[in-house]
PDB file of C-alpha atoms in Angstrom:
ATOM      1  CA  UNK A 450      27.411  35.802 -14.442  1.00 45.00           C
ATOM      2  CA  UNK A 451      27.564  39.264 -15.462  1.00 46.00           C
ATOM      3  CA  UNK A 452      29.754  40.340 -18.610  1.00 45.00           C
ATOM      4  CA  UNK A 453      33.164  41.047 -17.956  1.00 44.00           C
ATOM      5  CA  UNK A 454      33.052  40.624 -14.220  1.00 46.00           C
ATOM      6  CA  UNK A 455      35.726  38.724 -12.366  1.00 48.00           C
ATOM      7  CA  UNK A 456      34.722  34.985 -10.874  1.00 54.00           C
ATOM      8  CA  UNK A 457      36.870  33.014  -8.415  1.00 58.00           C
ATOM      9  CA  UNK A 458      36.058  29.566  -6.804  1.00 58.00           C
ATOM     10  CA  UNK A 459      34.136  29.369  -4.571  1.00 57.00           C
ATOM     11  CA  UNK A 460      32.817  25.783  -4.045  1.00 54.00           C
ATOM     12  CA  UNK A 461      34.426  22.117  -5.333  1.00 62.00           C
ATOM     13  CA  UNK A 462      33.825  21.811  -9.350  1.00 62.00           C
ATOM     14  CA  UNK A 463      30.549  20.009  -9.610  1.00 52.00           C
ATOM     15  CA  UNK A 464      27.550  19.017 -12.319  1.00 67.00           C
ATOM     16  CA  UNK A 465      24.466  16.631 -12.510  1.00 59.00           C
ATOM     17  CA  UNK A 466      21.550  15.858 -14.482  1.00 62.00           C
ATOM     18  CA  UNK A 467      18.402  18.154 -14.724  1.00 63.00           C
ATOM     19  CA  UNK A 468      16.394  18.714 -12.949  1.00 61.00           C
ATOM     20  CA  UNK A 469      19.565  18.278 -10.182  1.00 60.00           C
ATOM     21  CA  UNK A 470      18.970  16.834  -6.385  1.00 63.00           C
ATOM     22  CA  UNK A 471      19.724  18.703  -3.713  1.00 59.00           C
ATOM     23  CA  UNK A 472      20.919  16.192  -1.204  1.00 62.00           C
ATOM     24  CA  UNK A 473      24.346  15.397  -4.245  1.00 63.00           C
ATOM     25  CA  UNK A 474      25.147  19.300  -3.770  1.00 57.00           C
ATOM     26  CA  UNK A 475      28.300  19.901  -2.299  1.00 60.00           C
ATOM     27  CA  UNK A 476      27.950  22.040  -0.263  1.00 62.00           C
ATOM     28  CA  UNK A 477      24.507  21.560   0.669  1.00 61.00           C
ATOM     29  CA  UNK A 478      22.769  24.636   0.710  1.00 60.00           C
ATOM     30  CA  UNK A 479      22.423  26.069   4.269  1.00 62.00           C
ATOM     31  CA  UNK A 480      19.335  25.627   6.156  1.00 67.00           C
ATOM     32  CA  UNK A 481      17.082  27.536   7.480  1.00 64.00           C
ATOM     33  CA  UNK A 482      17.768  30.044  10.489  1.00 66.00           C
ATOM     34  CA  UNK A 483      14.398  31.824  11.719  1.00 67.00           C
ATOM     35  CA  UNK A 484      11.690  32.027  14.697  1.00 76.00           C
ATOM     36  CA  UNK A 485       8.182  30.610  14.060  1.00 77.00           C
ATOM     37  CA  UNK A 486       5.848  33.313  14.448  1.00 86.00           C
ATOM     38  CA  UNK A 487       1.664  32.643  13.278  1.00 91.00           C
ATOM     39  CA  UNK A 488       1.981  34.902  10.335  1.00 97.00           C
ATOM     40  CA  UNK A 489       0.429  32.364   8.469  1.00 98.00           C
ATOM     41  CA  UNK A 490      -1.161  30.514  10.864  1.00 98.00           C
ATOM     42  CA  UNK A 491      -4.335  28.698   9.022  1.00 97.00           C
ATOM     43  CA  UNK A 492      -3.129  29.190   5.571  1.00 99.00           C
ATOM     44  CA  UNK A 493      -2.454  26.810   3.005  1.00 99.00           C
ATOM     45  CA  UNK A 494       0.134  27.129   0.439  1.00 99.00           C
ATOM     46  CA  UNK A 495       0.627  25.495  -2.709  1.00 99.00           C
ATOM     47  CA  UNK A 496       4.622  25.745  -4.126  1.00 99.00           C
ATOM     48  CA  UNK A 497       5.594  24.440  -7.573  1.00 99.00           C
ATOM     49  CA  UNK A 498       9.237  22.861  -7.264  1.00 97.00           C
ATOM     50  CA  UNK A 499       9.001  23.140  -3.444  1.00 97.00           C
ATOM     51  CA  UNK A 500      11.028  20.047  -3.045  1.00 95.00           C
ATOM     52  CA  UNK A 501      14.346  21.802  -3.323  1.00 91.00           C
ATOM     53  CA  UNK A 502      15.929  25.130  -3.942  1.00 92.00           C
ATOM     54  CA  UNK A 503      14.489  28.205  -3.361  1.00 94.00           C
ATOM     55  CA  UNK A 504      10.662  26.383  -3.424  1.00 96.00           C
ATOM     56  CA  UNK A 505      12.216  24.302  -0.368  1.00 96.00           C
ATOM     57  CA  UNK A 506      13.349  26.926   1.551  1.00 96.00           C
ATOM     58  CA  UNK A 507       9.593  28.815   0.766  1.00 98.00           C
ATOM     59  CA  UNK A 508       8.065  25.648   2.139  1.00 98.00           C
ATOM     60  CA  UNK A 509       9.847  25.393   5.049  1.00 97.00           C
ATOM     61  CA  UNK A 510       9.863  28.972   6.413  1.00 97.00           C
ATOM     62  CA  UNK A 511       5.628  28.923   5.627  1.00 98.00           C
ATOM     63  CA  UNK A 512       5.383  25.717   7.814  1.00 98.00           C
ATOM     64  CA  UNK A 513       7.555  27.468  10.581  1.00 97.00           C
ATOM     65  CA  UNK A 514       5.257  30.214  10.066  1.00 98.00           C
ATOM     66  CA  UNK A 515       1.825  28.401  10.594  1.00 98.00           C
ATOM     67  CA  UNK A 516       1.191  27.183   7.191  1.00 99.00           C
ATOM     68  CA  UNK A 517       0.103  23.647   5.530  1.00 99.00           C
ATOM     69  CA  UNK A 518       2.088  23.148   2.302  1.00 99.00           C
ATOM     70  CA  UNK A 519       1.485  21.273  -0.765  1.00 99.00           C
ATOM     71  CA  UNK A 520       4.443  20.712  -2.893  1.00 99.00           C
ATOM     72  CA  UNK A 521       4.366  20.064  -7.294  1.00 99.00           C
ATOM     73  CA  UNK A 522       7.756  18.675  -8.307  1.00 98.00           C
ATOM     74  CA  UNK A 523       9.171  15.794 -11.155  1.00 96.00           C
ATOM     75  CA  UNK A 524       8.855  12.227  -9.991  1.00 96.00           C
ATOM     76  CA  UNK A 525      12.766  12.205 -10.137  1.00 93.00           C
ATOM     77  CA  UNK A 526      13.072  14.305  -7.211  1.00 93.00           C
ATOM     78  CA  UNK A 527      11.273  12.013  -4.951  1.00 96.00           C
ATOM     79  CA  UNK A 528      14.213  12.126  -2.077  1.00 94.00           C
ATOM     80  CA  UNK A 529      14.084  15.724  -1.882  1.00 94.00           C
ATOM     81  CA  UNK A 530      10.339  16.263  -1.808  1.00 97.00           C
ATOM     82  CA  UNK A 531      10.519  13.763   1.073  1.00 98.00           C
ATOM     83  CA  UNK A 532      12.890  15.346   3.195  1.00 96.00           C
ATOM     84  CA  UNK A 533      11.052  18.380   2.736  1.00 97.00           C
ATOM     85  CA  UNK A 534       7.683  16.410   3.957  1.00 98.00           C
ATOM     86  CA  UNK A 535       9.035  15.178   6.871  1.00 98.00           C
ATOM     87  CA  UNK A 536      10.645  18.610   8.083  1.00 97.00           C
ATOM     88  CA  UNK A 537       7.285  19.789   7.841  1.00 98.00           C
ATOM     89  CA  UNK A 538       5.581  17.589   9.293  1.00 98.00           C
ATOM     90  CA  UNK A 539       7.971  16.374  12.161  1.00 97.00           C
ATOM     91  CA  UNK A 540       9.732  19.823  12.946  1.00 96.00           C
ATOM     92  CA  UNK A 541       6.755  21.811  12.547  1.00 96.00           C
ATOM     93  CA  UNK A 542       4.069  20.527  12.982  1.00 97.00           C
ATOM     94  CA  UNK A 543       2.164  21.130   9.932  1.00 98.00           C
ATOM     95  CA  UNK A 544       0.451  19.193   7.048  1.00 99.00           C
ATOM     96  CA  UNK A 545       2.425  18.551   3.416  1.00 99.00           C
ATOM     97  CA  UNK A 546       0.814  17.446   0.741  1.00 99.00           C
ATOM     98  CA  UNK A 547       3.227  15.555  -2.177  1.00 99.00           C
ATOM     99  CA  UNK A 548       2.333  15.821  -6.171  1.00 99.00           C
ATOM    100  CA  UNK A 549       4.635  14.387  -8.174  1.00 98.00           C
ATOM    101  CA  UNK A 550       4.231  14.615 -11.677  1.00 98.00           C
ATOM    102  CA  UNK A 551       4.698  16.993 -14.884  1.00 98.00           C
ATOM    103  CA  UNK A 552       4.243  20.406 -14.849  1.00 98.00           C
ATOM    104  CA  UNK A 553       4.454  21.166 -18.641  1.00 98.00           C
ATOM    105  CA  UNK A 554       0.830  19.020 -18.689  1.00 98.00           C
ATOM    106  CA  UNK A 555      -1.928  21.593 -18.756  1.00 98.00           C
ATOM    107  CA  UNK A 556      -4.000  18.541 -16.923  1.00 98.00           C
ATOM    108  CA  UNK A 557      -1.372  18.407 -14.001  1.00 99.00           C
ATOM    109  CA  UNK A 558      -1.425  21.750 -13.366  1.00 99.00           C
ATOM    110  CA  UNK A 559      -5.312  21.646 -12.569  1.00 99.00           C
ATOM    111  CA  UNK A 560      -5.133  18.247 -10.683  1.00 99.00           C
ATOM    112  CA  UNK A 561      -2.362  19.971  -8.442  1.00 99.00           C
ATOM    113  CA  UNK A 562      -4.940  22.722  -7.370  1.00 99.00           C
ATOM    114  CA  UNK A 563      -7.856  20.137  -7.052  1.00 99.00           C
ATOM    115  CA  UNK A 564      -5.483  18.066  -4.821  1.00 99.00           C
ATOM    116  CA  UNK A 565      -4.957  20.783  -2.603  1.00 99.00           C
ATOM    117  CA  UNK A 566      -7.916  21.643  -2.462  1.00 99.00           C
ATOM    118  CA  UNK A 567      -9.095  18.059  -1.757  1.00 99.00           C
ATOM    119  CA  UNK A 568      -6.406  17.153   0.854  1.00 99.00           C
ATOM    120  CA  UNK A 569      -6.134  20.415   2.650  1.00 99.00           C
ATOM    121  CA  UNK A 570      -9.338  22.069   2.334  1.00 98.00           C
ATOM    122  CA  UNK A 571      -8.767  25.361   0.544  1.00 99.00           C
ATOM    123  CA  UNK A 572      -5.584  27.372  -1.278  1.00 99.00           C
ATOM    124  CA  UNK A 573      -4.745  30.471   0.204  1.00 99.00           C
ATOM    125  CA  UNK A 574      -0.938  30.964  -1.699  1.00 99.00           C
ATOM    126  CA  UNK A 575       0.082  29.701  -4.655  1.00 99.00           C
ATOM    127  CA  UNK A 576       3.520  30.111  -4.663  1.00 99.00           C
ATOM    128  CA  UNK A 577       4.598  29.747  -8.897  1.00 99.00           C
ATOM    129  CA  UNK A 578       8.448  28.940  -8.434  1.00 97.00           C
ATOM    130  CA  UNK A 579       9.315  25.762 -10.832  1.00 97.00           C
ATOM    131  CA  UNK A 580      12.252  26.724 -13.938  1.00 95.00           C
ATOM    132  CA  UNK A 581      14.051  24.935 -16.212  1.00 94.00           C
ATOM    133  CA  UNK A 582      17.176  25.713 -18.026  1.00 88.00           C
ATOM    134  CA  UNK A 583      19.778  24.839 -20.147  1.00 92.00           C
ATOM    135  CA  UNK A 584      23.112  27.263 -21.625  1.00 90.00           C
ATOM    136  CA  UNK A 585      23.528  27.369 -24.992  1.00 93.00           C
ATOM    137  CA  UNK A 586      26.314  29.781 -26.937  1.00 93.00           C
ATOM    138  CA  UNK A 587      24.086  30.760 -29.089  1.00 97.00           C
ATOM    139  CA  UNK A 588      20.810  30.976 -30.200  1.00 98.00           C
ATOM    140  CA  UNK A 589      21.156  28.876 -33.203  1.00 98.00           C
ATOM    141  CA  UNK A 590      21.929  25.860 -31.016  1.00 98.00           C
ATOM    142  CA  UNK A 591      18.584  26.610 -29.086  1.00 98.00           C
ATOM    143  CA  UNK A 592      16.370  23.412 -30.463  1.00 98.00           C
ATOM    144  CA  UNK A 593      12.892  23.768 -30.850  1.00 98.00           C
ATOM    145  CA  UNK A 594      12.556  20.781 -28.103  1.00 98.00           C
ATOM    146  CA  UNK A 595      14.578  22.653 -25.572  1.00 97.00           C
ATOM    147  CA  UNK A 596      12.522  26.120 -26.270  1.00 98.00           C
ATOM    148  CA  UNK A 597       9.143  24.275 -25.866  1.00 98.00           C
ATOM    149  CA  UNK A 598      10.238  22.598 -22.795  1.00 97.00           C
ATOM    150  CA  UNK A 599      11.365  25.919 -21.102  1.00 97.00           C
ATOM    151  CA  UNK A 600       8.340  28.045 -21.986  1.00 98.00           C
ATOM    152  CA  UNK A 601       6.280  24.874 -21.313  1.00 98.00           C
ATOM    153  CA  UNK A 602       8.125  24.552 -17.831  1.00 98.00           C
ATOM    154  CA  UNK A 603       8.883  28.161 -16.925  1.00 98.00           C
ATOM    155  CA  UNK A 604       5.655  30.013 -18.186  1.00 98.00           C
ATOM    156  CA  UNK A 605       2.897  28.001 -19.457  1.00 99.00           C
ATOM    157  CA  UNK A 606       2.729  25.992 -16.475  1.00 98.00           C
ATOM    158  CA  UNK A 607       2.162  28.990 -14.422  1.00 98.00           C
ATOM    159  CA  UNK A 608      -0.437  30.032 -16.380  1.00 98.00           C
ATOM    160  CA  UNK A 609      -2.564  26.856 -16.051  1.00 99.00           C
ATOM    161  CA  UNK A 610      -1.919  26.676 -12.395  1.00 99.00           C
ATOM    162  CA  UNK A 611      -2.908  30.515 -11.444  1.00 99.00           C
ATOM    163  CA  UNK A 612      -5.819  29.584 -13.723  1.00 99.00           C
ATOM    164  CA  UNK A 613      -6.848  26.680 -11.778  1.00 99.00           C
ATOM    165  CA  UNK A 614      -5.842  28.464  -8.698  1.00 99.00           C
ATOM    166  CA  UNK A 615      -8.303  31.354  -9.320  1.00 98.00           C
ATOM    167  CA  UNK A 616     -11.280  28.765  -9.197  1.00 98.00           C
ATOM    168  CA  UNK A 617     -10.496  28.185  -5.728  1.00 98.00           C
ATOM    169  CA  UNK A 618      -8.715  31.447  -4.708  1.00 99.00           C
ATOM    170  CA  UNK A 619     -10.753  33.902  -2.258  1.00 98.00           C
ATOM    171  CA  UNK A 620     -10.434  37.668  -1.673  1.00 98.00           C
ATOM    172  CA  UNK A 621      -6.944  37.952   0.747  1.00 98.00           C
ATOM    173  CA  UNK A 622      -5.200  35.315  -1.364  1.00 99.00           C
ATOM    174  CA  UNK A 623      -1.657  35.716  -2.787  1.00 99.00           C
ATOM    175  CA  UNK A 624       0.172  34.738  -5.657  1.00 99.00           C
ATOM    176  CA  UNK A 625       3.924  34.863  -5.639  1.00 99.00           C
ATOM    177  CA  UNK A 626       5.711  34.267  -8.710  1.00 99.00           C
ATOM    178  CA  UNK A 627       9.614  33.280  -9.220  1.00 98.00           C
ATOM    179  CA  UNK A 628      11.217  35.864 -12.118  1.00 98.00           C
ATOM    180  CA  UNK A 629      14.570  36.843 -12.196  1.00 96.00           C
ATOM    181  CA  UNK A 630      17.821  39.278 -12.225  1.00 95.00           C
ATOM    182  CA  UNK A 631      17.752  37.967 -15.857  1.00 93.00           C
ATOM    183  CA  UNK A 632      14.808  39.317 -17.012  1.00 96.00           C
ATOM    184  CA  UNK A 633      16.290  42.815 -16.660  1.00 96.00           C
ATOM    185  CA  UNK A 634      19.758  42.460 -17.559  1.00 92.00           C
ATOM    186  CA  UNK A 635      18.960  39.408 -19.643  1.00 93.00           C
ATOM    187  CA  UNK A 636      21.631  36.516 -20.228  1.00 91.00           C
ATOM    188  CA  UNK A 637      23.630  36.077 -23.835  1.00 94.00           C
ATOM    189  CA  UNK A 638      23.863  31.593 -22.374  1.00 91.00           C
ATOM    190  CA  UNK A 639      20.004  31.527 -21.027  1.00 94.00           C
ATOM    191  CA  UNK A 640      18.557  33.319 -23.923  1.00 97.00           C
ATOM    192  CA  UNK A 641      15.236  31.496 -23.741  1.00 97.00           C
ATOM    193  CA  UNK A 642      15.304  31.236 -19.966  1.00 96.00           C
ATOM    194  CA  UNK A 643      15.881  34.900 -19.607  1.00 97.00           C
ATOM    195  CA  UNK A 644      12.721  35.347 -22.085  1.00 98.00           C
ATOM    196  CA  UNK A 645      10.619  33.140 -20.127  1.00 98.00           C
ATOM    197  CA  UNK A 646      11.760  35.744 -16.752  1.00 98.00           C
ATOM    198  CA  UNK A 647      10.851  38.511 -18.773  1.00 98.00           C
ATOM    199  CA  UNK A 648       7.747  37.070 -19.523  1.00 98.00           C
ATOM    200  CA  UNK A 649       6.903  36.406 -16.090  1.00 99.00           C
ATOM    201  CA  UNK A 650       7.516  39.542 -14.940  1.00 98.00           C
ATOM    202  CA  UNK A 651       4.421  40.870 -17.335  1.00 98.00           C
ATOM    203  CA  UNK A 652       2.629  38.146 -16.167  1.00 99.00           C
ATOM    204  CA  UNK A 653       2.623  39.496 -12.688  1.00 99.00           C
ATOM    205  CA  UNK A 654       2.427  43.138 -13.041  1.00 98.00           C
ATOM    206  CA  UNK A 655      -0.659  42.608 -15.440  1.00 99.00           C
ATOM    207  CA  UNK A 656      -2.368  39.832 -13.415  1.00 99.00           C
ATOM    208  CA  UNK A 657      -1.873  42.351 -10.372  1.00 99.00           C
ATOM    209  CA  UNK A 658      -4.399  44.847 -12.064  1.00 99.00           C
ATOM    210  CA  UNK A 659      -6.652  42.262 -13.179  1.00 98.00           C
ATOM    211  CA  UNK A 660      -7.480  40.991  -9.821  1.00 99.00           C
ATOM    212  CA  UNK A 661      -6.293  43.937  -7.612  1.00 98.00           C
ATOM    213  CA  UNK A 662     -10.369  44.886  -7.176  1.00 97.00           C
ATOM    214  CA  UNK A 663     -11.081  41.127  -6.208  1.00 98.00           C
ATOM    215  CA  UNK A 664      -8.530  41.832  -3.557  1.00 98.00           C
ATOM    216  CA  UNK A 665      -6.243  38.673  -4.550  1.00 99.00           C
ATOM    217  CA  UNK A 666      -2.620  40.179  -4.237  1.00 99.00           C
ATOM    218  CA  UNK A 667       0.269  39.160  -7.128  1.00 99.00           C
ATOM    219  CA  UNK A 668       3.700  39.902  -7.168  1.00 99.00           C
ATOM    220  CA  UNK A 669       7.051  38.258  -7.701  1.00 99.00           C
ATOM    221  CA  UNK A 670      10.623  37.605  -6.399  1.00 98.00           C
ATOM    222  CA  UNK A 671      13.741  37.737  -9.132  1.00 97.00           C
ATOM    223  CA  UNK A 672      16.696  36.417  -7.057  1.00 94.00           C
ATOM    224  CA  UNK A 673      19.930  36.951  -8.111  1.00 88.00           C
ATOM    225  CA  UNK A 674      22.509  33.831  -7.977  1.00 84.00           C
ATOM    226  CA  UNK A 675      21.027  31.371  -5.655  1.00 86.00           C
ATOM    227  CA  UNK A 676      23.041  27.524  -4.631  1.00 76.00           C
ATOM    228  CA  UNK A 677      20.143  25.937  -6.038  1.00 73.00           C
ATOM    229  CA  UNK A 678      20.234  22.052  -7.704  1.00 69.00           C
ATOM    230  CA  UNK A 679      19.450  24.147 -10.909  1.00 65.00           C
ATOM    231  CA  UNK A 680      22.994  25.336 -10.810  1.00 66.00           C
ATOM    232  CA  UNK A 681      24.109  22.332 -10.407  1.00 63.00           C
ATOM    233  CA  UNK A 682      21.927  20.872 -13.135  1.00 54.00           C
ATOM    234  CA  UNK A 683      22.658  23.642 -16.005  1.00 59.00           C
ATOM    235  CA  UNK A 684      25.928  24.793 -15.731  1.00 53.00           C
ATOM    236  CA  UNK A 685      29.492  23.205 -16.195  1.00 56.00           C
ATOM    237  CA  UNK A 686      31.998  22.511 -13.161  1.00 58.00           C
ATOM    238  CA  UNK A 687      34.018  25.031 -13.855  1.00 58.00           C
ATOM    239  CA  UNK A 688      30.794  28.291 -13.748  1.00 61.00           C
ATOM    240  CA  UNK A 689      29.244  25.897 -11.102  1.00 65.00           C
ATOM    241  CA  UNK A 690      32.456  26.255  -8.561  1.00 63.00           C
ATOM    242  CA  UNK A 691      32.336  30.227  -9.613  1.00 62.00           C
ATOM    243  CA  UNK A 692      29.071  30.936  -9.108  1.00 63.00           C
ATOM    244  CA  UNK A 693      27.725  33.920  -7.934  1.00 58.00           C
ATOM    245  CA  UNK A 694      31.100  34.844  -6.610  1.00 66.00           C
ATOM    246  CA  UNK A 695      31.372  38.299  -9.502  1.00 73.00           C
ATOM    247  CA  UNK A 696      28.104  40.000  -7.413  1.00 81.00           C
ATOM    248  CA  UNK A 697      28.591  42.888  -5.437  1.00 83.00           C
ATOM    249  CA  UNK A 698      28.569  41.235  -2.071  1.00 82.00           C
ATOM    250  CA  UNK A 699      30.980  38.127  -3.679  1.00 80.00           C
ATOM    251  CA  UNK A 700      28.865  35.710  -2.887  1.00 80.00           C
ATOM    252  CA  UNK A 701      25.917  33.406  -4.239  1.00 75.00           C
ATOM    253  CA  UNK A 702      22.827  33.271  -2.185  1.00 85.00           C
ATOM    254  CA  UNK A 703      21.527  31.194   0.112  1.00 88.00           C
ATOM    255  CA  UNK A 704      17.677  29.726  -0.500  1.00 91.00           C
ATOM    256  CA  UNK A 705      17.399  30.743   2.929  1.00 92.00           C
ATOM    257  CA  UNK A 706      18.473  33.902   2.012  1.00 92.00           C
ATOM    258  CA  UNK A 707      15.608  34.647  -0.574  1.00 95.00           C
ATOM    259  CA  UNK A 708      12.727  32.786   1.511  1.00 96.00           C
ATOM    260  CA  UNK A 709      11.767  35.877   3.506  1.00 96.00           C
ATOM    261  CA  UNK A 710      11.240  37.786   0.516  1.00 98.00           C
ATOM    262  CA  UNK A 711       8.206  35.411  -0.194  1.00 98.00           C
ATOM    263  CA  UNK A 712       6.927  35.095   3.501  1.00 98.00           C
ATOM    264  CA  UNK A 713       6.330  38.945   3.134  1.00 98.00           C
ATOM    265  CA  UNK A 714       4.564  39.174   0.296  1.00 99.00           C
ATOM    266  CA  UNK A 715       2.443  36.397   1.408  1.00 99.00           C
ATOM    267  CA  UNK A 716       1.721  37.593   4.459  1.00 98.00           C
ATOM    268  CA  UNK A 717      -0.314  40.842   5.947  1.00 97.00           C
ATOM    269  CA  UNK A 718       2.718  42.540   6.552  1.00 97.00           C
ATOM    270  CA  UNK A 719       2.705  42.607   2.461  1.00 98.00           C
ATOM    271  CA  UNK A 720      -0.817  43.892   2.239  1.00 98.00           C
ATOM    272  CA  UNK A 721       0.152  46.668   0.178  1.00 98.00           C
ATOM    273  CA  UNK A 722       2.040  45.230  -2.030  1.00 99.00           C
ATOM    274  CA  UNK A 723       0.860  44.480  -5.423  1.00 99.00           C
ATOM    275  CA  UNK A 724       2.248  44.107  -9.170  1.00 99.00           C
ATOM    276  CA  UNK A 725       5.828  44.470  -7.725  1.00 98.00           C
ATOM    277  CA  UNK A 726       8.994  42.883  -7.432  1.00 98.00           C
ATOM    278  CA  UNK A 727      11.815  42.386  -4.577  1.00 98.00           C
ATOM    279  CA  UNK A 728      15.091  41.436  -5.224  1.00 96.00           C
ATOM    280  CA  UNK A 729      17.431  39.341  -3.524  1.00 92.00           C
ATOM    281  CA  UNK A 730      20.509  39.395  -5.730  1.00 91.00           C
ATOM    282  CA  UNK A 731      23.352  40.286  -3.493  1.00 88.00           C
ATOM    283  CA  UNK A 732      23.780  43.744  -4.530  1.00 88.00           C
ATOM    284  CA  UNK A 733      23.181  43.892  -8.578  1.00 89.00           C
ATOM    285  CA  UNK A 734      21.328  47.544  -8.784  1.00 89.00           C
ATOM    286  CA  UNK A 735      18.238  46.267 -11.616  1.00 88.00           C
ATOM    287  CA  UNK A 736      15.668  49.200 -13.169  1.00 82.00           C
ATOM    288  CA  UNK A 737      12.457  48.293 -14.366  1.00 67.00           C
TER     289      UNK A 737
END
């Protein structure tokens, strides 16, 4: 929430455990609203935290759109990743992969890739989208647990994955990577969260250059407030039934709302696009 802007509620007063399920949200985000076209017909895409959230939504809109999905997420989130299986698979038609397991394990992260590889023949996007956080007041009640486990979860993993990934990666590839409206404005509750966005958002601009002349695209998304389960999972009832309300267009975003922004970039329509950054934040005007 930005400082000094006016909230109002918005949705019932709700909380749950990280890493939160989607299916306990109230409301449930909405779904999906778009015609299948074969923009990625033949691809294969690989989404950390696809099971729910924005990585859902991703999933679902590159099955609609001709791709076969494999999806990373914690074994707690079982249900979700499910649901999102058998969308893709029964409403469109397509093959998804499930890998359950630990992201902050350098030794996942490459056995995610090989799996892919394995099960669905090649990786064509790599979609980096899994987060963690937690609020704190200040940063002297930031532990040195709950710093490791956000840098482990936000940005180390993504390293080790686009490192595995660029084993297997050919020329016309695409890496999409999930920053965020706080890694420009930055966020006095998610101080290490907002340091792991404005990490990722030099990870992607210099990774762009690095493999710009092996023609393997990388950009990023940095969505504004999205009805995610990590909402529901990091913030208290009162902020959760808020949320996203103080934004120039007064409302949070939809998953389905930020989805496109990654079907673009991984698409041809896209081709041009490297090192940079869209944002779906419901009107918040960001520099940088």
């Amino acid at each position: 929430m930005q400082k000094g802007a006016s909230s109002k509620k918005v949705r019932p007063r709700q909380t749950q455990p990280m890493p939160g399920i989607e299916e306990k949200m109230k409301p449930h985000p909405k779904d999906l609203k778009a015609q299948p076209t074969e923009k990625l017909a033949g691809k294969v895409a690989l989404i950390t935290g696809g099971d729910s959230g924005i990585g859902r939504a991703v999933a679902l809109l590159f099955a609609l759109n001709g791709a076969d999905i494999a999806i990373a997420y914690l074994p707690g989130e079982q249900r979700d990743a499910e649901v999102v299986r058998n969308a893709v698979e029964n409403e469109f038609g397509r093959r998804c992969l499930l890998l359950p397991g630990d992201i902050r394990k350098e030794r996942f992260c490459e056995k995610i890739v090989a799996d892919t590889v394995k099960k669905l023949g090649k990786l064509d996007i790599l979609v980096n989208n899994a987060a963690t956080q937690t609020e704190q007041k200040s940063l002297t009640d930031i532990t040195t647990a709950q710093l490791k486990e956000t840098f482990e979860t936000n940005i180390f993993s993504m390293f080790w994955v686009t490192k595995a990934a660029l084993g297997v990666m050919k020329k016309g590839a695409s890496i999409i990577n999930t920053t965020s409206v706080t890694a420009y404005r930055g966020s006095g509750s998610l101080i290490d969260y907002s340091s792991t966005k404005g990490a990722i958002l030099s990870f992607t601009r210099a990774l762009s250059q690095n493999l710009a002349q092996k023609g393997i695209r990388v950009n990023a998304v940095a969505p504004g407030p999205i009805w995610t389960p990590l909402i529901a999972g990091s913030f208290k009832g009162k902020k959760v039934a808020s949320f996203g309300s103080d934004v120039p267009m007064g409302r949070a975003g939809q998953p389905a709302d930020v989805a496109p922004a990654y079907l673009f970039l991984a698409s041809e329509d896209g081709a041009y696009f490297t090192g940079q950054v869209l944002h779906p934040n419901g009107g918040e005007i960001v520099n940088g």
